[in-house]
Coordinates of C-alpha atoms and ligand atoms in Angstrom, one line a residue:
Chain A
X52 CA 108.7 -122.9 181.2
X53 CA 107.4 -126.6 180.9
X54 CA 108.8 -128.7 184.0
X55 CA 109.2 -131.8 182.6
X56 CA 111.1 -129.7 179.7
X57 CA 112.8 -128.5 182.2
X58 CA 113.9 -131.5 183.9
X59 CA 114.8 -132.6 179.9
X60 CA 117.6 -130.6 180.1
X61 CA 118.8 -131.2 183.5
X62 CA 119.5 -134.8 182.8
X63 CA 120.7 -135.9 179.1
X64 CA 120.6 -139.7 178.7
X65 CA 123.0 -139.4 175.7
X66 CA 123.3 -142.7 173.1
X67 CA 126.4 -142.5 171.2
X68 CA 125.9 -143.4 167.2
X69 CA 129.0 -144.0 165.5
X70 CA 128.3 -143.7 162.0
X71 CA 131.3 -145.0 160.6
X72 CA 134.1 -142.1 162.3
X73 CA 137.8 -142.7 161.9
X74 CA 136.4 -143.1 165.7
X75 CA 138.7 -140.3 167.1
X76 CA 136.1 -138.2 168.2
X77 CA 134.4 -141.1 170.0
X78 CA 137.5 -141.4 172.1
X79 CA 137.2 -137.5 172.5
X80 CA 133.6 -138.3 172.9
X81 CA 134.5 -140.6 176.4
X82 CA 137.2 -137.6 177.3
X83 CA 133.8 -135.9 178.5
X84 CA 133.2 -138.7 181.1
X85 CA 136.5 -138.4 182.9
X86 CA 137.5 -136.8 185.7
X87 CA 138.7 -133.9 184.2
X88 CA 135.4 -132.5 182.2
X89 CA 133.1 -135.0 184.2
X90 CA 129.9 -134.4 182.4
X91 CA 127.7 -136.0 184.6
X92 CA 127.6 -133.2 187.4
X93 CA 125.4 -131.0 184.6
X94 CA 123.6 -134.8 184.8
X95 CA 124.6 -136.1 181.2
X96 CA 125.1 -140.1 181.5
X97 CA 126.1 -142.5 178.9
X98 CA 123.3 -145.1 178.3
X99 CA 123.2 -148.3 176.2
X100 CA 119.9 -148.5 174.9
X101 CA 118.7 -146.1 172.9
X102 CA 115.5 -146.6 174.3
X103 CA 116.1 -144.2 176.6
X104 CA 118.1 -142.2 175.4
X105 CA 117.5 -137.9 174.8
X106 CA 120.0 -137.5 172.9
X107 CA 121.8 -139.1 170.0
X108 CA 125.0 -138.1 169.5
X109 CA 126.6 -138.8 166.0
X110 CA 129.9 -138.8 164.7
X111 CA 131.4 -139.5 161.2
X112 CA 129.6 -139.6 157.9
X113 CA 127.0 -142.2 157.2
X114 CA 127.7 -144.7 154.8
X115 CA 125.0 -146.9 152.7
X116 CA 124.6 -149.1 155.6
X117 CA 124.8 -146.8 158.4
X118 CA 122.6 -144.3 157.2
X119 CA 119.4 -147.0 157.1
X120 CA 120.9 -147.6 160.9
X121 CA 121.1 -144.4 162.0
X122 CA 117.9 -143.4 160.9
X123 CA 116.3 -146.6 162.2
X124 CA 117.8 -145.6 165.9
X125 CA 116.4 -141.9 165.3
X126 CA 113.1 -144.1 164.4
X127 CA 113.7 -146.1 167.5
X128 CA 114.2 -143.1 170.6
X129 CA 111.6 -142.1 172.2
X130 CA 110.6 -138.4 171.6
X131 CA 111.5 -135.6 172.4
X132 CA 114.9 -136.7 171.4
X133 CA 117.6 -134.1 169.8
X134 CA 120.6 -135.1 167.7
X135 CA 124.2 -133.8 167.9
X136 CA 126.3 -133.9 165.0
X137 CA 129.9 -134.1 166.6
X138 CA 133.3 -133.6 164.8
X139 CA 133.5 -132.3 161.1
X140 CA 132.6 -135.7 159.0
X141 CA 129.3 -135.5 160.7
X142 CA 128.7 -131.4 160.6
X143 CA 129.5 -131.6 157.0
X144 CA 131.9 -134.0 155.6
X145 CA 134.8 -132.2 155.1
X146 CA 137.5 -134.5 153.1
X147 CA 134.6 -137.3 152.6
X148 CA 132.0 -135.4 150.1
X149 CA 132.8 -136.8 147.2
X150 CA 134.5 -140.2 148.2
X151 CA 132.5 -143.4 146.5
X152 CA 130.9 -144.2 149.7
X153 CA 129.3 -141.1 151.7
X154 CA 125.6 -140.9 150.0
X155 CA 124.7 -138.2 151.7
X156 CA 125.6 -135.8 155.0
X157 CA 124.3 -136.8 159.0
X158 CA 122.0 -133.8 158.3
X159 CA 120.0 -134.8 155.2
X160 CA 119.2 -138.4 157.1
X161 CA 118.1 -137.0 160.5
X162 CA 117.3 -133.6 162.0
X163 CA 120.6 -132.1 163.3
X164 CA 119.6 -129.5 166.5
X165 CA 123.8 -129.0 167.1
X166 CA 126.9 -129.3 164.7
X167 CA 130.0 -129.0 166.8
X168 CA 132.6 -128.6 164.4
X169 CA 136.2 -129.6 164.6
X170 CA 138.3 -132.7 163.7
X171 CA 138.1 -133.8 166.4
X172 CA 136.4 -131.1 168.6
X173 CA 137.7 -130.3 172.0
X174 CA 135.9 -131.4 175.2
X175 CA 135.6 -128.1 176.0
X176 CA 133.7 -127.7 172.5
X177 CA 131.6 -130.1 173.2
X178 CA 130.3 -128.8 176.6
X179 CA 130.4 -125.7 175.2
X180 CA 127.8 -127.1 172.2
X181 CA 126.0 -129.3 174.5
X182 CA 124.9 -125.9 177.0
X183 CA 123.9 -124.1 174.0
X184 CA 121.5 -126.8 173.0
X185 CA 120.3 -126.8 176.7
X186 CA 119.6 -123.3 176.3
X187 CA 117.7 -123.8 172.6
X188 CA 115.9 -126.3 174.5
X189 CA 114.8 -124.0 177.2
X190 CA 113.7 -121.6 174.5
X191 CA 116.3 -119.0 175.7
X192 CA 118.4 -116.5 173.3
Chain B
X286 CA 92.2 -144.7 205.9
X287 CA 95.3 -145.5 208.0
X288 CA 96.1 -148.3 206.3
X289 CA 96.0 -145.8 203.2
X290 CA 98.3 -143.4 204.5
X291 CA 101.0 -145.7 205.6
X292 CA 100.6 -147.5 202.5
X293 CA 101.2 -144.1 200.2
X294 CA 102.7 -141.7 202.6
X295 CA 104.2 -142.5 206.2
X296 CA 106.2 -145.8 205.9
X297 CA 105.2 -146.6 202.2
X298 CA 105.6 -144.7 199.1
X299 CA 106.4 -141.4 199.1
X300 CA 108.8 -142.1 202.3
X301 CA 110.9 -145.1 201.0
X302 CA 111.0 -143.5 197.8
X303 CA 112.4 -140.3 198.8
X304 CA 114.6 -141.8 201.1
X305 CA 115.7 -144.4 198.4
X306 CA 116.1 -141.7 195.7
X307 CA 118.7 -139.8 198.0
X308 CA 120.7 -143.0 198.8
X309 CA 120.8 -144.0 195.5
X310 CA 122.2 -140.1 195.0
X311 CA 125.1 -140.7 197.7
X312 CA 125.6 -144.0 196.1
X313 CA 126.7 -142.1 192.7
X314 CA 128.4 -138.7 194.7
X315 CA 130.7 -141.6 196.7
X316 CA 131.7 -143.6 193.6
X317 CA 131.9 -140.0 191.7
X318 CA 134.3 -138.5 194.4
X319 CA 136.1 -142.4 194.9
X320 CA 136.7 -141.5 190.9
X321 CA 137.9 -137.8 191.4
X322 CA 135.1 -136.5 189.9
X323 CA 132.8 -133.9 190.8
X324 CA 129.3 -136.1 190.7
X325 CA 125.3 -135.1 190.3
X326 CA 123.4 -132.7 192.5
X327 CA 121.9 -134.5 194.9
X328 CA 118.0 -133.6 193.5
X329 CA 119.5 -135.8 190.2
X330 CA 117.8 -138.8 190.6
X331 CA 114.2 -136.6 191.0
X332 CA 115.2 -134.9 187.6
X333 CA 116.1 -138.7 186.2
X334 CA 112.5 -139.5 187.1
X335 CA 110.4 -136.4 186.1
X336 CA 111.9 -136.2 182.6
X337 CA 111.4 -140.3 182.0
X338 CA 107.1 -139.0 182.7
X339 CA 108.1 -136.9 179.9
X340 CA 109.1 -138.9 177.5
X341 CA 107.3 -141.1 175.2
X342 CA 106.5 -144.6 175.9
X343 CA 107.3 -147.4 173.5
X344 CA 105.8 -150.8 172.5
X345 CA 108.5 -152.7 170.7
X346 CA 106.7 -154.6 168.0
X347 CA 105.2 -157.9 168.8
X348 CA 105.8 -157.7 172.8
X349 CA 103.2 -158.8 174.7
X350 CA 101.7 -155.3 175.7
X351 CA 99.9 -155.9 178.9
X352 CA 102.5 -157.6 180.7
X353 CA 105.0 -155.3 178.8
X354 CA 103.2 -152.3 180.9
X355 CA 102.0 -154.5 183.6
X356 CA 105.1 -155.8 184.6
X357 CA 107.1 -152.9 186.9
X358 CA 104.3 -151.6 188.2
X359 CA 104.0 -155.4 190.0
X360 CA 107.9 -154.8 191.1
X361 CA 107.0 -151.4 192.8
X362 CA 103.6 -152.3 194.7
X363 CA 105.4 -155.1 196.1
X364 CA 108.5 -153.0 197.1
X365 CA 106.3 -150.6 198.7
X366 CA 104.3 -152.8 201.0
X367 CA 107.4 -154.2 202.1
X368 CA 108.6 -150.9 203.0
X369 CA 104.9 -150.3 204.9
X370 CA 105.3 -153.2 206.8
X371 CA 109.1 -152.8 207.9
X372 CA 108.3 -149.2 208.7
X373 CA 105.2 -149.5 210.9
X374 CA 107.0 -152.5 212.7
X375 CA 110.0 -150.9 213.5
X376 CA 107.4 -147.7 214.8
X377 CA 105.6 -150.4 216.6
X378 CA 106.7 -153.9 217.4
X379 CA 103.4 -155.0 218.7
X380 CA 101.3 -154.2 215.6
X381 CA 103.3 -156.7 213.1
X382 CA 101.5 -159.8 212.4
X383 CA 102.5 -163.3 212.4
X384 CA 104.4 -164.9 209.5
X385 CA 105.3 -161.5 208.1
X386 CA 108.4 -162.1 207.2
X387 CA 107.4 -165.1 205.4
X388 CA 105.4 -161.9 203.7
X389 CA 108.4 -159.9 203.2
X390 CA 110.6 -162.8 202.1
X391 CA 108.1 -163.1 199.2
X392 CA 107.1 -160.3 198.7
X393 CA 111.2 -159.2 198.2
X394 CA 111.2 -161.5 195.5
X395 CA 108.2 -159.5 193.1
X396 CA 110.6 -157.0 191.9
X397 CA 113.1 -159.6 190.2
X398 CA 110.1 -161.6 189.2
X399 CA 109.1 -158.3 187.8
X400 CA 112.1 -157.8 185.9
X401 CA 111.8 -161.5 184.5
X402 CA 108.4 -160.9 183.5
X403 CA 109.2 -157.4 181.6
X404 CA 112.4 -158.4 179.8
X405 CA 110.8 -162.1 178.4
X406 CA 107.8 -160.0 177.2
X407 CA 110.0 -157.0 175.3
X408 CA 110.7 -159.3 172.6
X409 CA 114.2 -158.1 172.5
X410 CA 117.0 -161.0 172.2
X411 CA 119.3 -159.4 175.7
X412 CA 116.6 -158.9 177.2
X413 CA 115.9 -162.2 177.8
X414 CA 119.5 -162.9 178.1
X415 CA 119.6 -160.3 181.0
X416 CA 116.5 -161.9 182.4
X417 CA 117.7 -165.6 182.5
X418 CA 120.8 -164.5 184.3
X419 CA 118.1 -162.5 187.0
X420 CA 116.5 -165.5 186.7
X421 CA 119.8 -167.6 187.6
X422 CA 120.9 -165.3 190.5
X423 CA 117.6 -165.1 192.3
X424 CA 118.0 -169.0 192.7
X425 CA 121.5 -168.6 193.6
X426 CA 120.7 -165.6 196.3
X427 CA 117.8 -167.0 197.3
X428 CA 119.0 -170.0 199.2
X429 CA 121.8 -168.5 201.7
X430 CA 119.5 -165.6 201.9
X431 CA 116.9 -167.5 203.6
X432 CA 119.2 -169.7 205.7
X433 CA 120.6 -166.4 207.4
X434 CA 117.1 -165.9 208.0
X435 CA 116.3 -169.0 209.4
X436 CA 119.3 -168.7 211.9
X437 CA 117.8 -165.3 213.2
X438 CA 114.2 -167.2 213.8
X439 CA 115.8 -169.7 215.8
X440 CA 117.5 -166.9 217.4
X441 CA 114.2 -165.9 218.3
X442 CA 112.8 -168.8 219.5
X443 CA 111.2 -170.1 216.5
X444 CA 109.2 -166.8 215.9
X445 CA 108.2 -165.9 212.7
X446 CA 107.2 -162.4 213.2
X447 CA 108.9 -159.5 213.0
X448 CA 107.4 -158.6 216.1
X449 CA 109.1 -160.8 219.2
X450 CA 111.8 -160.9 216.6
X451 CA 112.8 -157.3 217.3
X452 CA 111.6 -157.1 221.6
X453 CA 114.3 -160.6 221.9
X454 CA 117.4 -157.9 220.3
X455 CA 115.7 -155.0 222.4
X456 CA 115.6 -157.2 225.7
X457 CA 119.0 -159.2 225.1
X458 CA 121.2 -157.3 222.5
X459 CA 121.3 -157.3 218.5
X460 CA 121.8 -160.2 216.9
X461 CA 124.6 -159.5 215.2
X462 CA 126.6 -159.4 218.6
X463 CA 126.6 -163.2 218.9
X464 CA 128.6 -165.4 216.3
X465 CA 125.4 -166.8 214.4
X466 CA 124.1 -163.3 214.0
X467 CA 127.5 -162.1 212.7
X468 CA 127.8 -165.2 210.6
X469 CA 124.4 -164.6 208.9
X470 CA 124.8 -160.7 208.6
X471 CA 127.6 -160.9 206.2
X472 CA 126.0 -163.6 203.9
X473 CA 122.7 -161.4 203.7
X474 CA 124.6 -158.5 202.8
X475 CA 126.3 -160.6 199.9
X476 CA 122.9 -161.1 199.2
X477 CA 121.6 -157.6 199.3
X478 CA 123.7 -156.4 196.4
X479 CA 122.6 -159.5 194.9
X480 CA 119.1 -158.2 195.8
X481 CA 119.7 -154.5 194.8
X482 CA 121.7 -155.4 191.2
X483 CA 124.4 -153.6 192.0
X484 CA 128.0 -154.5 191.2
X485 CA 129.7 -157.1 191.4
X486 CA 126.1 -158.8 191.0
X487 CA 125.0 -156.8 188.0
X488 CA 125.0 -159.1 185.2
X489 CA 120.9 -158.8 184.5
X490 CA 121.3 -155.7 183.6
X491 CA 125.6 -155.2 182.8
X492 CA 125.4 -151.7 181.0
X493 CA 128.5 -152.4 178.6
X494 CA 128.0 -156.6 177.7
X495 CA 123.8 -156.7 176.8
X496 CA 122.9 -152.7 177.1
X497 CA 121.0 -152.3 180.3
X498 CA 119.2 -155.9 179.7
X499 CA 116.0 -156.9 180.7
X500 CA 115.0 -153.1 180.7
X501 CA 116.4 -152.6 177.4
X502 CA 113.2 -152.2 175.5
X503 CA 111.6 -149.5 178.7
X504 CA 111.4 -145.8 177.9
X505 CA 109.2 -143.2 180.0
X506 CA 106.9 -144.1 182.3
X507 CA 107.6 -148.0 182.9
X508 CA 111.5 -146.9 182.9
X509 CA 110.4 -144.8 185.9
X510 CA 108.9 -147.1 187.7
X511 CA 111.7 -149.3 187.5
X512 CA 114.4 -147.1 188.7
X513 CA 112.1 -145.9 191.5
X514 CA 111.5 -149.7 192.5
X515 CA 115.6 -149.8 193.2
X516 CA 114.9 -147.1 194.8
X517 CA 112.5 -148.1 197.4
X518 CA 114.0 -151.4 197.2
X519 CA 117.5 -149.2 198.4
X520 CA 115.6 -148.2 201.3
X521 CA 113.7 -150.9 201.8
X522 CA 116.7 -154.2 202.0
X523 CA 118.9 -152.1 204.1
X524 CA 116.2 -151.3 206.2
X525 CA 115.1 -155.2 206.8
X526 CA 118.5 -156.7 207.3
X527 CA 119.0 -153.8 210.4
X528 CA 115.7 -154.9 212.0
X529 CA 116.6 -159.0 211.9
X530 CA 120.2 -158.3 213.1
X531 CA 121.0 -154.7 214.6
X532 CA 117.6 -153.9 216.3
X533 CA 119.3 -153.2 219.3
X534 CA 117.9 -149.7 219.6
X535 CA 115.2 -148.5 217.9
X536 CA 115.3 -144.7 218.2
X537 CA 115.1 -142.6 215.1
X538 CA 119.0 -141.4 215.6
X539 CA 120.0 -145.3 216.1
X540 CA 118.0 -146.2 212.8
X541 CA 119.5 -143.6 210.6
X542 CA 122.8 -144.0 211.7
X543 CA 122.7 -147.7 210.9
X544 CA 121.2 -147.0 208.1
X545 CA 124.1 -145.0 206.6
X546 CA 126.8 -147.5 208.1
X547 CA 125.0 -150.4 205.5
X548 CA 124.5 -148.1 203.0
X549 CA 128.5 -147.2 203.0
X550 CA 129.0 -151.0 203.2
X551 CA 126.6 -151.8 199.6
X552 CA 128.9 -148.6 198.1
X553 CA 132.3 -149.7 199.3
X554 CA 131.6 -153.3 197.5
X555 CA 130.1 -151.7 194.8
X556 CA 133.2 -149.7 194.1
X557 CA 135.8 -151.9 194.8
X558 CA 134.9 -155.1 193.1
X559 CA 134.5 -156.1 189.3
X560 CA 131.4 -157.6 187.8
X561 CA 131.3 -161.9 188.3
X562 CA 130.1 -164.0 185.6
X563 CA 126.6 -165.6 186.1
X564 CA 128.6 -169.0 186.9
X565 CA 131.2 -167.1 188.9
X566 CA 128.1 -165.6 191.1
X567 CA 126.2 -168.9 191.4
X568 CA 129.8 -170.8 192.6
X569 CA 130.2 -167.5 195.0
X570 CA 126.7 -168.0 196.5
X571 CA 126.3 -171.6 196.5
X572 CA 129.9 -172.0 197.8
X573 CA 130.9 -169.9 200.3
X574 CA 127.7 -168.2 201.0
X575 CA 125.6 -170.7 201.3
X576 CA 128.3 -172.4 204.4
X577 CA 128.9 -169.3 205.9
X578 CA 124.8 -169.3 206.0
X579 CA 124.5 -173.0 207.2
X580 CA 127.7 -172.5 209.4
X581 CA 125.5 -169.5 211.6
X582 CA 122.4 -171.5 211.4
X583 CA 123.9 -174.4 212.9
X584 CA 125.4 -172.2 215.8
X585 CA 122.1 -170.7 216.3
X586 CA 120.5 -174.6 216.7
X587 CA 123.6 -174.9 219.5
X588 CA 122.3 -171.7 221.0
X589 CA 125.8 -169.9 221.1
Ligands
SF4_70 S1 135.6 -135.0 162.4 FE1 137.9 -135.8 162.1 S2 138.4 -137.0 164.1 FE2 136.4 -137.3 163.8 S3 135.5 -138.6 162.9 FE3 135.7 -137.3 161.5 S4 137.8 -137.4 161.0 FE4 137.7 -138.6 162.4

């Protein structure tokens, strides 16, 4: 097991990319930082610059404008960087599938590593998703 | 050989970085406890650094390559040099050299200069905002900082060498126990908070408004070096203040206790204050803090 990769799983700096969500998922993401869930004990912090990010949290359905921004954000992030799709919108566009301004789901723009469905997903579900992501990065079953 | 050992291992790089990173953890943990959270484990800051070493280093298009990559090292090298000078003279006050207080003063500004250089060379508008704020902040806090150190220098008979300053305190009691010393110490604490870039003086890298400011474009190794510089400073600046103001007893135990006390003050100020705007910070430093430091210089001149 690579030491640097192991360190990565213990200190995930998260950049929050909101590609036109209804904002409900974003509020739920912020819940993770509150005392009840406190993800900082797992080394997870929210960072302001995408250059510092290890994980990209994507919420919402990309539209024509945010699709380009999301692509750019992913290219700007230093690798290794994982992408987490949060909410039904980001996972599969739910009711916005046939909308006039939703050209594609998130995973056609950037490679998604974990899908966390829900509308919005519960904080517990997100932590469970992150735990699975950590296992995946470490290559465990 | 001994110099290299001093610089790289014992009072220098390795030791100061470890102490600084652990102090950084104490800060995060106490902050978390104040907010009723659990907080990260003790090795968190080490893991963060380790991870940053494994990340890609991106140089923004159009940025000045050399300056962008070398700027963080400038800050780290001078911070470590300060840690070494301080560590050696605290253990053996006679080994200090003439004028080392002045050298330390200059070297302690270098991390801020490296921030400014790095921020302005990275060709990002937010980074230049951060760099310009840092520049103004330096102008703001340097004046009261130097004034408060002047009070100490006057008290120890005009000596600008750490050794006599320490000896004077060992023989006649800490500067902190006198009026000018106490006032200057209070002024210096505010300046230290700004030097460390902690709330309420963290406008230069405000996460929420300008997205980490000067370091916005940094990733991977250079970012790790910036964080390491911060850690070394968190060890060095409190120690420098202790050496100047509170050096009555220099045993290991006393030093550790004093360091922890100063750390607690820093964390308390950090957690109980909102961020000041840059103009408010300037007014604060050039107004009350400079006045406080000035009064202490005058009192010291009268030999109180
Ligand atoms: S998944 Fe639901 S809550 Fe989240 S952004 Fe979409 S519609 Fe809003």
